[in-house]
Short mmCIF file of C-alpha atoms and ligand atoms in Angstrom, two decimals:
data_model
loop_
_atom_site.label_atom_id
_atom_site.label_comp_id
_atom_site.label_asym_id
_atom_site.label_seq_id
_atom_site.Cartn_x
_atom_site.Cartn_y
_atom_site.Cartn_z
CA MET J 172 0.00 0.00 0.00
CA ALA J 173 1.25 3.49 -0.85
CA GLU J 174 2.47 5.54 2.10
CA ARG J 175 -0.10 7.98 3.48
CA VAL J 176 1.28 11.49 4.09
CA LEU J 177 -0.60 14.25 5.88
CA VAL J 178 0.76 17.79 5.54
CA VAL J 179 -0.38 20.42 8.07
CA GLY J 180 -0.15 23.97 6.67
CA GLY J 181 -0.60 25.27 3.12
CA GLY J 182 2.13 27.91 3.00
CA VAL J 183 5.01 27.58 0.58
CA SER J 184 6.72 24.90 2.68
CA GLY J 185 3.62 22.71 3.06
CA LEU J 186 2.83 23.00 -0.66
CA LEU J 187 6.40 22.04 -1.58
CA ALA J 188 6.27 19.03 0.75
CA ALA J 189 2.89 17.94 -0.64
CA ARG J 190 4.20 18.07 -4.21
CA ARG J 191 7.44 16.27 -3.27
CA HIS J 192 5.68 13.37 -1.53
CA ALA J 193 3.03 13.11 -4.27
CA HIS J 194 5.79 12.90 -6.89
CA ARG J 195 7.31 9.88 -5.17
CA GLY J 196 3.94 8.10 -5.22
CA ALA J 197 2.61 8.74 -1.70
CA VAL J 198 -1.08 9.38 -1.04
CA VAL J 199 -0.95 13.00 0.13
CA THR J 200 -3.51 15.17 1.92
CA LEU J 201 -2.71 18.76 2.88
CA LEU J 202 -4.88 20.63 5.39
CA GLU J 203 -4.76 24.42 5.64
CA SER J 204 -6.71 26.36 8.26
CA GLY J 205 -6.96 29.60 6.26
CA GLU J 206 -9.20 30.43 3.31
CA GLY J 207 -6.60 30.04 0.57
CA TRP J 208 -3.06 28.92 -0.14
CA GLY J 209 0.26 30.50 0.51
CA GLY J 210 0.34 31.46 4.21
CA ARG J 211 2.70 34.42 4.30
CA VAL J 212 2.96 34.32 0.51
CA SER J 213 -0.68 34.98 -0.35
CA PRO J 214 -2.61 37.67 -2.22
CA LEU J 215 -4.29 40.77 -0.83
CA GLU J 216 -7.11 42.36 -2.84
CA ILE J 217 -7.28 46.09 -2.26
CA ASP J 218 -8.66 49.01 -4.33
CA ASP J 219 -8.95 46.79 -7.45
CA LEU J 220 -5.29 45.75 -7.11
CA THR J 221 -3.98 42.30 -6.24
CA LEU J 222 -0.94 42.79 -4.03
CA ASP J 223 1.14 40.56 -1.80
CA ALA J 224 -0.27 40.19 1.70
CA GLY J 225 3.19 39.24 3.05
CA ALA J 226 6.43 38.32 1.25
CA GLU J 227 6.93 40.39 -1.90
CA SER J 228 10.39 39.28 -3.05
CA PHE J 229 13.02 36.57 -2.60
CA ALA J 230 16.74 36.67 -1.96
CA THR J 231 18.93 35.73 -4.92
CA ARG J 232 21.86 34.50 -2.78
CA THR J 233 20.85 31.04 -3.99
CA THR J 234 19.17 30.08 -7.25
CA ALA J 235 16.55 27.90 -5.52
CA VAL J 236 13.51 30.19 -5.79
CA GLU J 237 14.32 31.29 -9.31
CA ALA J 238 14.65 27.65 -10.39
CA LEU J 239 11.31 26.82 -8.77
CA ALA J 240 9.61 29.79 -10.48
CA ARG J 241 10.98 28.65 -13.85
CA GLU J 242 9.86 25.08 -13.24
CA LEU J 243 6.35 26.38 -12.47
CA GLY J 244 6.20 28.35 -15.72
CA LEU J 245 6.83 31.77 -14.17
CA GLY J 246 10.31 32.28 -15.66
CA GLU J 247 9.15 35.04 -18.01
CA ASP J 248 7.65 36.93 -15.09
CA LEU J 249 10.74 37.11 -12.87
CA VAL J 250 11.49 40.79 -12.29
CA ALA J 251 14.18 42.84 -10.55
CA PRO J 252 13.20 45.76 -8.35
CA THR J 253 14.11 49.33 -9.27
CA ARG J 254 17.72 49.98 -8.30
CA ALA J 255 17.74 52.62 -5.57
CA PRO J 256 19.29 52.69 -2.11
CA ALA J 257 17.20 52.18 1.00
CA TRP J 258 16.86 55.29 3.14
CA VAL J 259 17.22 55.61 6.89
CA VAL J 260 15.20 58.06 8.97
CA THR J 261 16.54 58.97 12.43
CA PRO J 262 14.96 61.47 14.85
CA ASP J 263 16.91 64.33 13.24
CA ARG J 264 17.95 63.30 9.74
CA SER J 265 17.26 61.17 6.65
CA TYR J 266 19.95 59.61 4.45
CA PRO J 267 20.34 56.93 1.78
CA LEU J 268 22.36 53.90 2.90
CA PRO J 269 25.71 53.39 1.17
CA THR J 270 25.41 50.86 -1.63
CA THR J 271 28.75 49.17 -0.88
CA GLY J 272 27.84 47.45 2.36
CA TRP J 273 27.13 44.02 3.76
CA LEU J 274 24.59 43.96 6.62
CA GLY J 275 25.15 47.72 6.72
CA ILE J 276 28.91 47.31 7.34
CA PRO J 277 30.59 49.64 4.84
CA THR J 278 33.30 47.76 2.96
CA ARG J 279 35.01 51.11 2.22
CA PRO J 280 34.40 53.47 5.13
CA LEU J 281 36.22 56.40 3.53
CA LEU J 282 33.85 56.71 0.56
CA ALA J 283 31.89 59.97 0.48
CA ASP J 284 28.47 58.34 0.95
CA VAL J 285 29.71 56.78 4.21
CA ARG J 286 31.57 59.87 5.46
CA ARG J 287 28.48 62.01 4.93
CA ILE J 288 26.61 59.81 7.41
CA ILE J 289 29.14 59.01 10.14
CA GLY J 290 31.59 61.91 9.75
CA TRP J 291 35.31 62.04 8.89
CA GLY J 292 36.64 61.00 12.28
CA ALA J 293 34.48 57.89 12.64
CA ALA J 294 35.17 56.93 9.00
CA ALA J 295 38.93 57.21 9.48
CA GLU J 296 38.74 55.18 12.71
CA ALA J 297 36.67 52.46 11.01
CA ALA J 298 39.03 52.31 8.03
CA LEU J 299 41.89 51.28 10.36
CA GLU J 300 40.01 48.18 11.50
CA ARG J 301 41.75 45.86 9.04
CA SER J 302 45.10 46.63 10.64
CA ARG J 303 44.01 45.90 14.22
CA PRO J 304 44.38 42.33 15.58
CA LEU J 305 41.01 40.57 15.78
CA GLY J 306 41.49 38.89 19.16
CA VAL J 307 39.19 36.13 20.35
CA VAL J 308 35.77 35.89 18.67
CA GLU J 309 33.36 33.81 20.77
CA ASP J 310 30.73 31.72 18.97
CA ASP J 311 27.97 33.69 20.71
CA ALA J 312 29.46 37.16 20.09
CA THR J 313 26.74 39.69 19.23
CA VAL J 314 26.80 41.84 16.12
CA GLY J 315 26.53 44.89 18.40
CA SER J 316 29.60 44.07 20.49
CA LEU J 317 31.69 43.22 17.42
CA VAL J 318 30.73 46.26 15.35
CA ARG J 319 31.03 48.67 18.29
CA THR J 320 34.47 47.51 19.37
CA ARG J 321 35.86 47.10 15.86
CA LEU J 322 34.19 49.88 13.84
CA GLY J 323 32.73 52.27 16.42
CA ASP J 324 29.29 53.31 17.66
CA ALA J 325 28.51 55.51 14.63
CA VAL J 326 28.84 52.56 12.24
CA ALA J 327 26.78 50.39 14.62
CA ASP J 328 23.99 52.89 15.25
CA LEU J 329 23.71 54.71 11.91
CA LEU J 330 24.55 52.00 9.36
CA VAL J 331 24.24 48.48 10.78
CA ALA J 332 21.33 48.88 13.24
CA PRO J 333 18.86 50.21 10.64
CA VAL J 334 19.56 47.30 8.30
CA LEU J 335 19.49 44.48 10.85
CA GLN J 336 16.72 45.71 13.15
CA GLY J 337 14.35 45.76 10.19
CA VAL J 338 15.08 42.13 9.46
CA TYR J 339 15.63 40.59 12.90
CA SER J 340 13.47 42.82 15.13
CA ARG J 341 16.12 42.62 17.85
CA PRO J 342 18.60 45.23 19.10
CA LEU J 343 22.09 44.71 17.64
CA ASP J 344 23.51 44.14 21.08
CA GLU J 345 21.22 41.11 21.55
CA LEU J 346 21.70 39.65 18.06
CA PRO J 347 24.34 36.91 17.89
CA LEU J 348 26.34 36.95 14.66
CA ALA J 349 25.65 33.21 14.49
CA ALA J 350 21.89 33.86 14.35
CA ILE J 351 22.37 35.40 10.91
CA ASP J 352 24.39 32.41 9.75
CA PRO J 353 25.93 29.85 12.13
CA THR J 354 29.17 29.80 10.12
CA LEU J 355 29.82 33.56 10.40
CA PRO J 356 31.90 33.53 13.63
CA GLN J 357 34.34 31.10 11.98
CA GLN J 358 34.29 33.10 8.74
CA LEU J 359 35.19 36.19 10.76
CA ARG J 360 38.11 34.38 12.42
CA ASP J 361 39.31 33.27 8.98
CA ALA J 362 38.96 36.76 7.50
CA GLY J 363 40.77 38.41 10.43
CA SER J 364 38.67 41.58 10.35
CA LEU J 365 35.06 42.67 9.98
CA LEU J 366 35.83 44.83 6.92
CA GLU J 367 37.56 41.89 5.25
CA LEU J 368 34.61 39.60 6.07
CA ALA J 369 32.17 42.19 4.64
CA SER J 370 34.29 42.51 1.47
CA ARG J 371 34.46 38.74 1.02
CA ARG J 372 30.72 38.38 1.49
CA ARG J 373 30.04 41.11 -1.05
CA ARG J 374 32.32 39.46 -3.57
CA LEU J 375 30.41 36.20 -3.07
CA ALA J 376 27.05 37.87 -3.72
CA PRO J 377 25.72 37.10 -7.18
CA ALA J 378 25.86 39.92 -9.72
CA GLY J 379 22.61 41.83 -10.20
CA ALA J 380 19.82 42.47 -7.75
CA SER J 381 20.04 40.90 -4.28
CA VAL J 382 16.28 40.29 -4.39
CA MET J 383 13.86 39.54 -7.20
CA GLY J 384 10.11 39.39 -7.50
CA ILE J 385 7.41 38.05 -9.77
CA ARG J 386 5.38 40.33 -12.05
CA GLY J 387 1.91 40.42 -10.50
CA GLY J 388 3.15 39.44 -7.03
CA MET J 389 4.98 36.65 -5.18
CA TRP J 390 1.61 35.06 -4.34
CA ARG J 391 1.60 33.75 -7.93
CA LEU J 392 4.38 31.36 -6.88
CA THR J 393 2.28 29.64 -4.20
CA GLU J 394 -0.76 29.64 -6.47
CA ALA J 395 1.26 27.86 -9.16
CA LEU J 396 2.75 25.53 -6.55
CA ALA J 397 -0.74 24.55 -5.34
CA ASP J 398 -1.69 23.73 -8.95
CA ALA J 399 1.50 21.67 -9.35
CA ALA J 400 0.89 19.77 -6.10
CA ARG J 401 -2.65 18.94 -7.24
CA ALA J 402 -1.39 17.91 -10.67
CA ALA J 403 1.06 15.55 -8.95
CA GLY J 404 -1.94 13.94 -7.21
CA ALA J 405 -1.99 15.62 -3.79
CA ARG J 406 -5.37 16.42 -2.24
CA LEU J 407 -5.38 19.99 -0.92
CA VAL J 408 -8.06 21.15 1.48
CA TRP J 409 -8.35 24.66 2.87
CA GLY J 410 -10.59 26.02 5.62
CA THR J 411 -9.75 23.00 7.80
CA ALA J 412 -7.54 23.44 10.83
CA VAL J 413 -5.82 20.45 12.37
CA ASP J 414 -7.03 20.31 15.97
CA SER J 415 -4.80 17.57 17.37
CA VAL J 416 -2.57 14.68 16.38
CA GLU J 417 -1.67 11.45 18.14
CA HIS J 418 0.92 8.78 17.32
CA VAL J 419 -0.65 5.37 17.93
CA ASP J 420 0.72 1.97 16.82
CA GLY J 421 3.13 3.50 14.31
CA ALA J 422 0.52 5.72 12.63
CA TRP J 423 -0.64 9.32 13.08
CA ARG J 424 -4.29 9.92 13.96
CA VAL J 425 -5.10 13.48 12.93
CA ARG J 426 -8.26 15.22 14.09
CA ALA J 427 -9.51 18.00 11.84
CA GLY J 428 -12.87 19.37 10.69
CA GLY J 429 -14.81 17.03 12.98
CA GLY J 430 -13.25 13.86 11.52
CA THR J 431 -10.11 11.74 11.93
CA LEU J 432 -7.52 10.94 9.28
CA VAL J 433 -4.79 8.33 9.57
CA ALA J 434 -1.31 8.83 8.08
CA ASP J 435 2.05 7.07 8.10
CA VAL J 436 3.99 10.32 7.78
CA LEU J 437 3.04 13.66 9.32
CA VAL J 438 4.60 16.80 7.83
CA LEU J 439 4.36 19.91 10.00
CA ALA J 440 4.57 23.14 7.98
CA VAL J 441 3.18 25.48 10.63
CA PRO J 442 4.81 28.05 12.94
CA PRO J 443 6.90 26.50 15.76
CA VAL J 444 4.39 27.35 18.53
CA GLU J 445 1.63 25.57 16.60
CA ALA J 446 3.95 22.63 15.83
CA HIS J 447 4.70 22.30 19.55
CA ARG J 448 0.98 22.49 20.43
CA LEU J 449 0.27 19.61 18.04
CA VAL J 450 3.32 17.52 19.03
CA PRO J 451 4.34 18.50 22.59
CA ALA J 452 7.37 16.17 22.37
CA LEU J 453 9.01 18.78 20.11
CA PRO J 454 11.36 21.16 21.92
CA GLU J 455 9.58 24.21 23.32
CA PRO J 456 10.02 27.12 20.89
CA VAL J 457 11.06 30.59 21.95
CA ALA J 458 8.11 32.88 22.61
CA GLU J 459 6.41 33.97 19.41
CA ARG J 460 6.32 37.60 18.37
CA ARG J 461 3.60 38.88 16.11
CA VAL J 462 4.15 41.25 13.25
CA ALA J 463 1.73 43.26 11.15
CA LEU J 464 1.89 44.74 7.71
CA ALA J 465 -0.21 47.82 6.93
CA THR J 466 -0.84 48.48 3.24
CA LEU J 467 -2.03 51.92 2.12
CA VAL J 468 -3.18 52.86 -1.38
CA LEU J 469 -2.65 56.61 -1.64
CA ASP J 470 -3.72 59.22 -4.14
CA ALA J 471 -0.34 60.91 -4.11
CA PRO J 472 1.22 62.29 -7.30
CA GLU J 473 3.85 63.87 -4.99
CA LEU J 474 5.26 60.36 -4.58
CA ASP J 475 5.83 59.94 -8.34
CA ALA J 476 9.42 61.12 -7.84
CA ALA J 477 10.05 58.40 -5.19
CA PRO J 478 11.44 60.83 -2.57
CA ARG J 479 12.88 58.01 -0.44
CA GLY J 480 13.82 55.54 -3.15
CA THR J 481 12.19 52.15 -2.77
CA GLY J 482 11.92 52.16 0.99
CA VAL J 483 12.83 53.48 4.38
CA LEU J 484 14.21 51.96 7.57
CA ALA J 485 13.20 53.84 10.72
CA LEU J 486 15.46 54.01 13.74
CA ASP J 487 13.75 53.22 17.05
CA GLY J 488 11.52 55.99 18.31
CA VAL J 489 11.02 57.76 14.97
CA THR J 490 7.70 56.15 14.06
CA ARG J 491 5.62 53.25 15.38
CA ALA J 492 6.45 51.48 12.06
CA LYS J 493 9.92 49.98 11.81
CA ALA J 494 10.16 50.09 8.02
CA LEU J 495 8.29 51.25 4.93
CA THR J 496 8.37 49.91 1.39
CA HIS J 497 7.30 52.23 -1.39
CA ALA J 498 5.97 49.34 -3.46
CA THR J 499 5.00 51.38 -6.54
CA ALA J 500 8.53 52.81 -6.65
CA LYS J 501 10.11 49.40 -6.12
CA TRP J 502 8.17 47.35 -8.67
CA PRO J 503 7.63 48.84 -12.16
CA TRP J 504 4.80 46.36 -12.89
CA LEU J 505 2.90 47.64 -9.86
CA ARG J 506 3.48 51.26 -10.84
CA ALA J 507 1.86 50.47 -14.19
CA ALA J 508 -1.01 48.56 -12.57
CA ALA J 509 -1.73 51.29 -10.00
CA ALA J 510 -1.77 54.10 -12.64
CA GLY J 511 -3.56 57.42 -12.16
CA GLY J 512 -1.38 58.93 -9.40
CA ARG J 513 -2.04 55.99 -7.04
CA HIS J 514 0.81 54.76 -4.86
CA VAL J 515 1.12 51.70 -2.66
CA VAL J 516 3.15 51.80 0.56
CA ARG J 517 3.64 48.94 3.02
CA LEU J 518 4.56 49.59 6.64
CA SER J 519 5.80 46.86 8.95
CA TYR J 520 5.05 46.80 12.65
CA ALA J 521 6.04 44.66 15.61
CA ILE J 522 2.84 44.02 17.59
CA ARG J 523 3.19 44.91 21.28
CA ASP J 524 -0.45 45.15 22.32
CA PRO J 525 -3.02 43.06 20.42
CA HIS J 526 -5.65 45.79 20.93
CA GLU J 527 -3.57 48.62 19.48
CA ASP J 528 -5.07 50.09 16.28
CA LEU J 529 -1.98 50.06 14.07
CA LEU J 530 -3.81 51.38 11.00
CA ALA J 531 -4.45 54.56 13.00
CA HIS J 532 -0.66 55.18 12.93
CA ALA J 533 -0.08 54.23 9.31
CA LEU J 534 -0.70 57.51 7.47
CA ALA J 535 1.26 59.64 9.97
CA ASP J 536 4.11 57.11 9.85
CA ALA J 537 4.10 57.08 6.03
CA ASN J 538 4.15 60.90 5.93
CA ARG J 539 7.05 61.07 8.36
CA LEU J 540 9.09 58.38 6.61
CA LEU J 541 8.45 59.67 3.09
CA GLY J 542 8.83 63.34 4.01
CA VAL J 543 5.35 64.35 2.74
CA ALA J 544 2.16 65.64 4.43
CA LEU J 545 -0.75 63.75 2.88
CA PRO J 546 -4.16 64.37 4.51
CA ALA J 547 -6.48 61.47 5.45
CA GLU J 548 -8.70 61.93 2.37
CA ARG J 549 -5.79 60.85 0.16
CA VAL J 550 -5.96 57.32 1.60
CA LEU J 551 -7.96 55.43 -1.01
CA ALA J 552 -7.82 52.08 0.78
CA SER J 553 -5.98 50.41 3.65
CA ALA J 554 -5.51 46.92 5.04
CA LEU J 555 -3.74 45.34 7.99
CA VAL J 556 -2.55 41.73 8.03
CA GLU J 557 -1.00 40.05 11.08
CA TRP J 558 1.26 37.02 11.38
CA PRO J 559 3.19 35.11 13.97
CA ASP J 560 6.82 35.79 13.22
CA ALA J 561 9.76 33.55 13.86
CA SER J 562 13.29 34.85 13.74
CA PRO J 563 15.52 32.51 11.84
CA ALA J 564 16.53 29.90 14.40
CA ARG J 565 19.09 27.17 14.26
CA VAL J 566 17.71 24.43 12.00
CA ARG J 567 16.43 21.67 14.21
CA ASP J 568 16.40 18.02 13.46
CA GLU J 569 14.01 17.79 10.54
CA HIS J 570 12.97 14.23 11.51
CA PRO J 571 12.75 14.47 15.32
CA LEU J 572 10.40 11.46 15.69
CA PRO J 573 9.71 8.42 13.48
CA GLY J 574 7.26 9.37 10.71
CA LEU J 575 7.47 13.10 11.54
CA GLU J 576 8.93 15.70 9.20
CA LEU J 577 9.39 19.42 9.93
CA VAL J 578 9.61 21.86 7.04
CA GLY J 579 9.74 25.65 6.57
CA VAL J 580 8.95 27.70 9.67
CA ALA J 581 8.42 24.51 11.68
CA ALA J 582 12.08 23.61 10.96
CA GLY J 583 13.24 27.05 12.13
CA LEU J 584 13.70 28.39 8.60
CA SER J 585 12.74 31.87 7.52
CA GLY J 586 12.61 33.44 4.07
CA LEU J 587 11.84 31.86 0.73
CA ALA J 588 15.47 31.30 -0.28
CA ALA J 589 16.13 29.19 2.85
CA ILE J 590 12.80 27.33 2.72
CA VAL J 591 12.78 26.48 -0.98
CA GLY J 592 16.51 25.67 -0.93
CA ALA J 593 16.11 23.22 1.96
CA GLN J 594 13.35 21.26 0.23
CA ALA J 595 15.02 21.34 -3.17
CA SER J 596 17.95 19.50 -1.58
CA ARG J 597 15.61 16.73 -0.39
CA THR J 598 14.36 15.70 -3.80
C1 FAD N 37 5.12 40.51 6.53
C2 FAD N 37 6.10 39.49 6.04
C3 FAD N 37 6.88 39.79 4.94
C4 FAD N 37 7.82 38.86 4.48
N1 FAD N 37 8.55 39.18 3.40
C5 FAD N 37 9.41 38.28 2.88
C6 FAD N 37 10.09 38.53 1.66
O1 FAD N 37 9.89 39.61 1.05
N2 FAD N 37 10.95 37.58 1.19
C7 FAD N 37 11.13 36.38 1.83
O2 FAD N 37 11.90 35.54 1.34
N3 FAD N 37 10.47 36.09 2.99
C8 FAD N 37 9.61 37.01 3.51
N4 FAD N 37 8.93 36.71 4.64
C9 FAD N 37 9.13 35.39 5.27
C10 FAD N 37 8.42 34.29 4.44
O3 FAD N 37 7.17 34.79 4.01
C11 FAD N 37 8.22 33.06 5.32
O4 FAD N 37 9.49 32.64 5.82
C12 FAD N 37 7.59 31.91 4.54
O5 FAD N 37 6.53 32.33 3.72
C13 FAD N 37 7.10 30.86 5.53
O6 FAD N 37 6.49 29.82 4.81
P1 FAD N 37 5.91 28.54 5.55
O7 FAD N 37 5.10 27.78 4.59
O8 FAD N 37 7.01 27.81 6.24
O9 FAD N 37 4.97 29.14 6.72
P2 FAD N 37 3.57 30.01 6.62
O10 FAD N 37 3.58 30.78 5.37
O11 FAD N 37 3.47 30.67 7.91
O12 FAD N 37 2.51 28.86 6.46
C14 FAD N 37 1.98 28.16 7.57
C15 FAD N 37 0.54 27.83 7.23
O13 FAD N 37 0.03 26.94 8.23
C16 FAD N 37 -1.32 27.27 8.43
N5 FAD N 37 -1.69 26.70 9.74
C17 FAD N 37 -1.29 27.11 10.97
N6 FAD N 37 -1.82 26.30 11.91
C18 FAD N 37 -2.55 25.34 11.26
C19 FAD N 37 -3.32 24.21 11.68
N7 FAD N 37 -3.46 23.87 12.98
N8 FAD N 37 -3.94 23.46 10.74
C20 FAD N 37 -3.81 23.76 9.41
N9 FAD N 37 -3.09 24.82 8.97
C21 FAD N 37 -2.47 25.59 9.88
C22 FAD N 37 -1.35 28.78 8.36
O14 FAD N 37 -2.65 29.26 8.09
C23 FAD N 37 -0.37 29.05 7.21
O15 FAD N 37 -1.03 29.13 5.97
C24 FAD N 37 7.97 37.62 5.13
C25 FAD N 37 7.18 37.31 6.24
C26 FAD N 37 6.25 38.22 6.69
C27 FAD N 37 5.40 37.89 7.89
#
């Protein structure tokens, strides 16, 4: 009898797993609690536009996502974003980030675009870093401690913090270098200096854009993946949450939608807290943060000139939002679709109080970060979407129990490049 596989979660990782197991001849059922596919890569309908509700691009540091898009027939629709630096807004100034950096670390501190931000003295001090002995680098050294002692507070606070806080939602001084990539402490020891490590990493980066998107939105990838999983024979069911699972006599009994299904293999493709709720034998995950994305469609011809490039990173205390993407400036296809002076901006928030009305902050935050003063009547439409968010964690054992497989967020992975890459290597 063919193996029975039950996949919990219909985001990109669950869909990939469903397709993979169906291809090898298993009888696959995927259950998704939401009303549609894609999880954090799903569409958002707003003001006659179909936008991305969550992820809007993918990192090109590996070719995994691009290869998947091509395989799914989306090769012609792969698009690069407009080339423009990200801006930083601090309480008293706004500046574009230097383009020659890695994680915000300037590979050439004496260049004018770096000096303008941190000043001559700090730039000269940072430039000497290569000649100073590295000393001992502990495996758990934080980015904050390393950058402050090696390159100075100005580099840490004005260049590195804006880049990393937007991605990791943690202060630099609490962010281990190893959390970005477990091999980085050793790479730093090998390089002998932070500037040398940054230069090496930049040289390794593929030519061209560091992220890419799909014309029409990243959600098209999960839509195409759902079609491919079905074509491979998987049964996909949405609107059905898995309530509980139990491992009895070598099989999984899965309760969902008022019934019970039995499977030989259980694939968890849900956030770590949910995975632990379903299978308490899994290690307890770190507390879950929640994030929200506010999308505004604005009638704002004053944004045609893209005053802050494709997006802005806000230093703590400037706005309630931590970052803004000017989506119509970033994606030419969206600019064409929005037409008529409409602009789309996306603001990301860390949720502190579940009752806080984040949309109430969104217009004021957008005005502050974009340097404009749009009144409320210029907001044509708005939407707020919330998600549990997991910082990239160390990849756990992907087969912690017999017949149990963890993929995507459940395996501690974050970002499409990591998630698609990990499953591509399993086929
Ligand atoms: C706002 C935002 C923007 C992002 N932007 C980018 C980006 O630009 N580029 C990038 O590479 N990455 C981005 N990411 C990260 C990326 O989207 C995620 O890492 C990735 O989509 C996670 O995929 P997944 O399938 O593992 O998990 P999810 O997409 O979280 O899928 C899990 C699914 O499980 C379902 N589920 C949960 N519990 C149950 C249950 N009991 N029963 C059934 N179903 C259940 C959920 O409804 C969900 O659909 C972003 C994330 C967020 C939140």
